[in-house]
Short mmCIF file of C-alpha atoms in Angstrom, two decimals:
data_model
loop_
_atom_site.label_atom_id
_atom_site.label_comp_id
_atom_site.label_asym_id
_atom_site.label_seq_id
_atom_site.Cartn_x
_atom_site.Cartn_y
_atom_site.Cartn_z
CA MET A 93 114.65 25.08 140.18
CA ARG A 94 112.11 24.12 137.57
CA VAL A 95 113.23 24.36 133.94
CA ALA A 96 110.61 24.50 131.24
CA SER A 97 111.14 22.16 128.32
CA PRO A 98 110.39 23.64 124.93
CA GLN A 99 108.48 21.80 122.22
CA THR A 100 109.89 22.53 118.78
CA PHE A 101 108.35 21.59 115.45
CA ILE A 102 108.61 22.69 111.83
CA THR A 103 105.49 23.91 110.10
CA GLY A 104 105.14 22.16 106.82
CA GLY A 105 102.70 24.53 105.17
CA ASP A 106 100.75 27.69 105.71
CA SER A 107 99.57 28.06 109.26
CA SER A 108 98.52 30.82 111.59
CA ASP A 109 99.74 31.66 115.06
CA GLU A 110 97.68 33.06 117.92
CA THR A 111 97.88 36.59 116.51
CA GLY A 112 96.53 35.47 113.12
CA LYS A 113 99.86 35.99 111.32
CA CYS A 114 100.78 33.44 108.67
CA CYS A 115 103.82 31.26 109.30
CA VAL A 116 105.33 29.46 106.32
CA GLY A 117 108.02 26.88 107.01
CA GLU A 118 109.12 28.63 110.20
CA LYS A 119 110.65 27.07 113.24
CA VAL A 120 108.22 27.61 116.08
CA THR A 121 109.13 27.20 119.72
CA GLN A 122 106.33 26.52 122.18
CA LEU A 123 106.88 27.22 125.83
CA ASP A 124 105.42 25.51 128.80
CA PRO A 125 102.33 27.59 129.71
CA ASN A 126 103.46 27.64 133.33
CA PHE A 127 106.83 29.09 132.38
CA SER A 128 107.48 32.69 133.48
CA ARG A 129 110.23 35.15 132.60
CA THR A 130 110.52 36.05 136.27
CA SER A 131 110.38 32.61 137.83
CA THR A 132 114.00 31.51 137.52
CA LEU A 133 115.42 34.46 139.46
CA ALA A 134 113.85 33.26 142.69
CA GLY A 135 113.68 29.61 141.66
CA THR A 136 109.99 29.30 142.47
CA GLY A 137 108.79 27.95 139.14
CA THR A 138 105.60 30.01 139.35
CA SER A 139 104.28 32.81 137.16
CA LYS A 140 104.24 35.29 140.05
CA PRO A 141 107.18 37.76 139.99
CA SER A 142 109.55 37.40 142.89
CA ILE A 143 110.14 40.18 145.40
CA ALA A 144 113.74 40.57 144.22
CA MET A 145 112.64 41.02 140.60
CA ARG A 146 110.05 43.60 141.62
CA VAL A 147 112.64 45.59 143.55
CA PHE A 148 115.14 45.51 140.68
CA SER A 149 112.42 46.45 138.18
CA PHE A 150 111.34 49.38 140.36
CA PHE A 151 114.85 50.82 140.29
CA GLY A 152 115.37 49.95 136.61
CA LEU A 153 118.06 47.37 137.37
CA ASP A 154 116.32 44.26 136.03
CA ASP A 155 118.58 44.13 132.96
CA LEU A 156 121.64 43.59 135.16
CA PHE A 157 120.58 39.96 135.64
CA PRO A 158 120.17 37.32 132.93
CA GLY A 159 116.58 36.51 132.08
CA PRO A 160 115.14 33.00 131.82
CA TRP A 161 114.51 33.49 128.10
CA GLU A 162 118.23 33.26 127.25
CA TRP A 163 118.17 29.48 126.85
CA ASP A 164 116.51 29.66 123.43
CA ASP A 165 117.22 31.67 120.26
CA ARG A 166 114.32 34.10 120.29
CA TYR A 167 116.59 37.07 121.07
CA LYS A 168 119.63 35.83 119.19
CA ASP A 169 119.33 38.44 116.42
CA VAL A 170 118.09 41.27 118.66
CA ARG A 171 120.77 43.82 119.36
CA SER A 172 121.26 47.48 120.13
CA GLU A 173 122.17 49.98 117.45
CA ARG A 174 125.84 50.85 117.70
CA VAL A 175 127.59 53.93 116.40
CA ASP A 176 130.26 51.71 114.79
CA ASP A 177 127.58 50.05 112.65
CA TYR A 178 127.65 53.09 110.36
CA PRO A 179 130.56 54.29 108.22
CA ILE A 180 132.31 57.52 109.08
CA GLY A 181 130.18 60.36 107.79
CA TYR A 182 126.68 61.68 108.33
CA GLY A 183 125.42 58.17 109.16
CA ARG A 184 127.77 57.81 112.13
CA LEU A 185 127.06 61.38 113.25
CA ALA A 186 123.31 60.69 113.14
CA ALA A 187 123.75 57.46 115.12
CA HIS A 188 125.81 59.30 117.73
CA MET A 189 123.23 62.08 118.11
CA SER A 190 120.39 59.58 118.49
CA SER A 191 122.23 57.60 121.18
CA ASP A 192 121.41 60.11 123.93
CA ASN A 193 118.93 62.96 124.40
CA ASN A 194 121.66 65.39 125.39
CA PHE A 195 123.26 64.94 121.97
CA CYS A 196 120.17 66.19 120.06
CA VAL A 197 121.66 69.64 119.44
CA TYR A 198 120.85 71.30 116.11
CA ARG A 199 121.26 74.66 114.40
CA ARG A 200 118.16 76.86 114.56
CA PHE A 201 119.19 78.97 111.54
CA GLY A 202 117.52 82.03 113.03
CA THR A 203 118.94 84.45 110.45
CA ALA A 204 117.85 82.25 107.52
CA ARG A 205 114.36 81.92 108.99
CA ASN A 206 114.05 85.67 109.37
CA ARG A 207 115.26 86.18 105.80
CA VAL A 208 112.39 84.04 104.54
CA ILE A 209 109.89 85.84 106.78
CA LEU A 210 111.11 89.28 105.67
CA ARG A 211 110.94 88.26 102.00
CA CYS A 212 107.36 87.06 102.41
CA GLN A 213 106.53 90.20 104.39
CA THR A 214 107.82 92.40 101.54
CA GLU A 215 105.79 90.48 98.95
CA ILE A 216 102.62 90.93 101.03
CA ALA A 217 103.31 94.66 101.32
CA GLU A 218 103.71 94.90 97.51
CA LEU A 219 100.42 93.08 96.96
CA GLU A 220 98.72 95.41 99.43
CA MET A 221 100.09 98.42 97.52
CA ALA A 222 98.77 96.91 94.27
CA ILE A 223 95.30 96.68 95.80
CA ASP A 224 95.50 100.34 96.85
CA VAL A 225 96.47 101.31 93.30
CA ILE A 226 93.51 99.44 91.79
CA GLU A 227 91.08 101.02 94.25
CA ARG A 228 92.53 104.49 93.65
CA GLU A 229 92.24 104.10 89.87
CA GLU A 230 88.61 103.05 90.25
CA SER A 231 87.92 106.07 92.43
CA ASP A 232 89.58 108.49 89.95
CA ARG A 233 87.62 106.98 87.06
CA ALA A 234 84.34 107.50 88.91
CA GLU A 235 85.18 111.14 89.69
CA LYS A 236 85.96 111.90 86.02
CA THR A 237 82.61 110.55 84.89
CA GLY A 238 80.85 112.64 87.53
CA GLY A 239 79.57 109.64 89.43
CA ARG A 240 80.49 107.83 92.62
CA PRO A 241 82.24 104.43 92.87
CA ARG A 242 79.84 101.74 93.84
CA LYS A 243 80.36 99.92 97.09
CA LEU A 244 82.71 96.94 96.69
CA MET A 245 82.79 97.59 92.96
CA THR A 246 86.44 96.58 92.63
CA ILE A 247 85.78 93.11 94.05
CA HIS A 248 84.48 91.99 90.67
CA ASP A 249 87.44 93.47 88.81
CA PRO A 250 89.61 90.70 87.24
CA ASP A 251 92.85 92.35 88.29
CA MET A 252 91.57 92.76 91.83
CA SER A 253 90.51 89.11 92.02
CA GLN A 254 93.92 87.96 90.88
CA VAL A 255 95.76 90.17 93.36
CA MET A 256 93.45 89.16 96.22
CA SER A 257 94.00 85.48 95.47
CA ALA A 258 97.77 85.95 95.51
CA LEU A 259 97.51 87.95 98.73
CA SER A 260 95.49 85.20 100.41
CA GLN A 261 98.11 82.59 99.51
CA LYS A 262 100.95 84.80 100.74
CA LEU A 263 99.17 85.53 104.02
CA GLU A 264 98.71 81.80 104.62
CA GLU A 265 102.40 81.23 103.91
CA TYR A 266 103.31 84.15 106.16
CA ASP A 267 101.20 82.80 109.04
CA ASN A 268 102.86 79.39 108.72
CA LEU A 269 106.29 81.00 108.79
CA LEU A 270 105.45 83.01 111.90
CA GLU A 271 104.03 79.97 113.66
CA ARG A 272 107.08 77.91 112.75
CA GLU A 273 109.39 80.66 113.99
CA GLN A 274 107.45 80.90 117.24
CA LYS A 275 107.89 77.16 117.84
CA SER A 276 111.57 77.48 117.01
CA LEU A 277 112.03 80.29 119.53
CA SER A 278 110.28 78.28 122.25
CA MET A 279 112.80 75.42 121.97
CA ALA A 280 115.29 75.06 124.79
CA LYS A 281 118.81 76.37 124.44
CA PRO A 282 121.57 73.79 124.96
CA THR A 283 123.99 74.27 127.77
CA GLY A 284 127.59 75.12 126.99
CA ARG A 285 128.51 71.56 127.92
CA ASN A 286 126.07 70.06 125.41
CA TYR A 287 127.33 72.32 122.64
CA ARG A 288 130.96 71.53 123.42
CA THR A 289 130.18 67.80 123.46
CA LEU A 290 128.89 68.00 119.89
CA LEU A 291 131.83 70.13 118.77
CA HIS A 292 134.43 67.88 120.40
CA TRP A 293 132.91 64.70 118.97
CA CYS A 294 132.90 66.15 115.46
CA TRP A 295 136.48 67.36 115.92
CA ASN A 296 137.74 63.98 117.16
CA ASN A 297 135.83 61.72 114.74
CA LYS A 298 135.77 63.94 111.62
CA PRO A 299 132.34 62.83 110.28
CA MET A 300 132.25 65.83 107.90
CA VAL A 301 134.77 67.59 105.74
CA ARG A 302 135.84 71.01 106.94
CA SER A 303 133.82 72.86 104.30
CA GLU A 304 130.59 71.22 105.55
CA SER A 305 131.17 71.72 109.26
CA GLY A 306 131.30 75.50 109.29
CA HIS A 307 127.69 75.75 110.51
CA LEU A 308 128.78 74.28 113.86
CA ASN A 309 130.83 77.37 114.69
CA VAL A 310 127.84 79.66 115.39
CA ARG A 311 127.49 78.78 119.05
CA ASP A 312 124.52 81.06 119.88
CA ASP A 313 122.23 79.63 117.20
CA PHE A 314 121.62 76.10 118.51
CA VAL A 315 118.62 74.43 120.10
CA ILE A 316 118.17 71.14 121.93
CA LEU A 317 115.06 69.08 121.23
CA VAL A 318 114.63 67.65 124.75
CA ASP A 319 114.32 70.08 127.63
CA ASP A 320 115.60 67.52 130.11
CA GLN A 321 119.18 68.55 130.55
CA ASN A 322 121.35 67.37 133.38
CA SER A 323 121.66 69.23 136.65
CA VAL A 324 124.96 70.25 138.24
CA ILE A 325 125.09 67.14 140.43
CA HIS A 326 124.25 64.93 137.41
CA VAL A 327 127.19 66.34 135.48
CA PHE A 328 129.58 66.05 138.43
CA PHE A 329 128.55 62.49 139.26
CA GLY A 330 128.87 61.44 135.61
CA TRP A 331 132.35 62.95 135.53
CA LEU A 332 133.22 61.14 138.76
CA LEU A 333 132.10 57.75 137.42
CA ARG A 334 134.60 58.05 134.58
CA ARG A 335 137.53 58.54 136.93
CA GLY A 336 139.74 56.10 138.83
CA PRO A 337 138.17 53.56 141.16
CA PHE A 338 134.63 54.76 140.47
CA LYS A 339 134.75 53.12 137.03
CA ARG A 340 134.00 49.80 138.72
CA ILE A 341 130.49 50.91 139.70
CA ALA A 342 129.80 52.90 136.53
CA ASN A 343 127.93 50.03 134.85
CA ILE A 344 125.31 50.11 137.61
CA PHE A 345 124.14 53.40 136.09
CA ARG A 346 124.30 52.13 132.51
CA THR A 347 121.92 49.83 130.69
CA LYS A 348 123.19 47.08 128.43
CA ASP A 349 122.09 49.08 125.40
CA GLN A 350 124.10 52.09 126.52
CA GLN A 351 127.18 49.94 127.08
CA THR A 352 127.11 48.77 123.46
CA LYS A 353 125.91 51.94 121.70
CA ALA A 354 129.05 54.01 122.05
CA SER A 355 131.83 53.56 119.57
CA GLU A 356 134.68 51.31 120.67
CA ALA A 357 137.18 53.71 119.13
CA ASP A 358 135.63 56.66 121.00
CA ASN A 359 136.62 56.13 124.62
CA ARG A 360 135.58 59.67 125.56
CA THR A 361 131.84 59.06 125.17
CA VAL A 362 130.19 57.25 128.09
CA LEU A 363 126.41 56.96 128.22
CA PHE A 364 124.53 56.79 131.51
CA SER A 365 120.90 55.97 132.23
CA GLN A 366 118.90 59.08 133.08
CA GLU A 367 116.32 57.00 134.92
CA ARG A 368 118.90 55.37 137.18
CA PHE A 369 120.55 58.69 137.87
CA THR A 370 117.17 60.22 138.74
CA THR A 371 116.24 57.38 141.08
CA PHE A 372 119.60 57.51 142.84
CA PHE A 373 119.55 61.28 143.28
CA LYS A 374 115.96 61.28 144.53
CA MET A 375 116.96 58.94 147.34
CA LEU A 376 120.12 60.95 148.01
CA PHE A 377 118.20 64.23 148.02
CA LEU A 378 115.63 62.80 150.43
CA LEU A 379 118.41 61.67 152.75
CA LEU A 380 120.08 65.10 152.64
CA VAL A 381 116.79 66.88 153.37
CA ILE A 382 116.32 64.70 156.45
CA VAL A 383 119.88 65.48 157.54
CA MET A 384 119.34 69.19 156.90
CA LEU A 385 116.33 69.12 159.21
CA LEU A 386 117.65 66.87 161.99
CA VAL A 387 121.19 68.23 162.34
CA PRO A 388 120.37 71.91 163.07
CA VAL A 389 117.40 70.98 165.26
CA SER A 390 119.58 68.57 167.24
CA ILE A 391 122.29 71.21 167.64
CA LEU A 392 119.79 73.79 168.88
CA TYR A 393 118.16 71.40 171.34
CA ILE A 394 121.14 69.45 172.68
CA MET A 395 124.09 71.83 172.71
CA GLU A 396 124.22 74.78 175.06
CA LEU A 397 125.10 77.68 172.78
CA THR A 398 124.95 81.42 173.03
CA LYS A 399 122.34 83.37 171.13
CA MET A 400 124.86 84.44 168.53
CA ALA A 401 126.00 80.85 168.03
CA ARG A 402 122.41 79.66 167.64
CA LEU A 403 121.74 82.39 165.12
CA PHE A 404 124.90 81.47 163.23
CA VAL A 405 123.77 77.82 163.02
CA VAL A 406 120.38 78.81 161.60
CA ILE A 407 121.86 81.24 159.04
CA SER A 408 124.47 78.71 157.92
CA PHE A 409 121.92 75.98 157.20
CA VAL A 410 119.48 78.42 155.57
CA LEU A 411 122.21 79.57 153.17
CA TYR A 412 123.25 76.01 152.38
CA PHE A 413 119.72 74.73 151.72
CA PRO A 414 118.98 76.63 148.41
CA ILE A 415 122.43 75.69 147.11
CA MET A 416 121.70 72.02 147.71
CA VAL A 417 118.26 72.26 146.08
CA PHE A 418 119.71 74.07 143.05
CA CYS A 419 122.42 71.44 142.55
CA PHE A 420 119.91 68.57 142.53
CA SER A 421 117.24 70.25 140.42
CA ARG A 422 117.18 70.25 136.62
CA ARG A 423 114.20 72.53 135.99
CA LEU A 424 113.58 74.55 139.14
CA LYS A 425 111.78 77.86 138.92
CA SER A 426 112.86 80.75 141.12
CA GLN A 427 109.43 80.84 142.78
CA GLU A 428 109.71 77.18 143.75
CA LEU A 429 113.20 77.68 145.15
CA LEU A 430 112.02 80.71 147.13
CA SER A 431 109.03 78.82 148.56
CA ALA A 432 111.13 75.82 149.61
CA THR A 433 113.74 78.06 151.25
CA ALA A 434 111.06 80.07 153.08
CA ALA A 435 109.44 76.89 154.44
CA TYR A 436 112.80 75.55 155.61
CA THR A 437 113.69 78.88 157.22
CA ALA A 438 110.36 78.97 159.04
CA VAL A 439 111.04 75.54 160.57
CA LEU A 440 114.50 76.54 161.81
CA VAL A 441 113.33 79.90 163.16
CA ALA A 442 110.53 78.15 165.06
CA CYS A 443 113.07 75.77 166.59
CA LEU A 444 115.32 78.72 167.43
CA PHE A 445 112.62 80.46 169.45
CA LEU A 446 111.44 77.26 171.15
CA THR A 447 114.87 76.35 172.49
#
């Protein structure tokens, strides 16, 4: 294995690196130009990534192996943000919520938003009534003098100009409030599990005093910022990895950052990599789809069954297929589920009539 030897020197004055940044009295480490971050894994000593590194990178597992850069101090001060780095309070709560997308659950304050909208709506209605009063007074004044109010005469009235200006500002504020409320309503609702996770963490760690945590008790007024919530199989597999002998393989589905983010005192919070889960379940789902196609077809072709038995086999697999798809999917529309089930049913029915 080829090991690159670094050349270290101390800059005595102002100098510039390759990016044009000024370096004053800094310790600079130069690497061998032929050195590669991927060369030591395969021991080739070349700049071309090895096949093993490419495979691990594809599945997001490259951080399970030490990199060739660990022999120097360039990453000595680089670390992951940990929940324990912050004192108990809003700082630790914020660090916990930022450690995983499923923790980004916040109050929507729907009632408060509608209060503001209704108040602005009432003020606009009052301004509109004031405009009607000014126009009516102008019309009555014209009738008393025996004339007719000129077209758009009240536009040049000082009172009318002031009211119209206030109305324009209120309408702009009202439009912004409606647009903001529309965006708020379009946010995804957290699952019961995500809401309970937030409530349990706050109960166990006490980041807020009781008088400040009352807003967490309105369970139907929360939103989650990321519409990428876990599926049924994700939740079950995550629960399984925290139990018994499966703990030994749990770190395969966790990055190094996720292993250090969670609080040491909080042994209930375990973070898993969404990317690794997704890759694993894609392969598992593909395998199950192949099994779901080959097993019933093999039964219909190989085994000598009665018509009722053949029909029972087809119905059983057709009923099981949408359940399997639903368990693996996180954001599956009913139309997509119906189309997939219809295609699968058509394949089995064709095999039923051909056998």
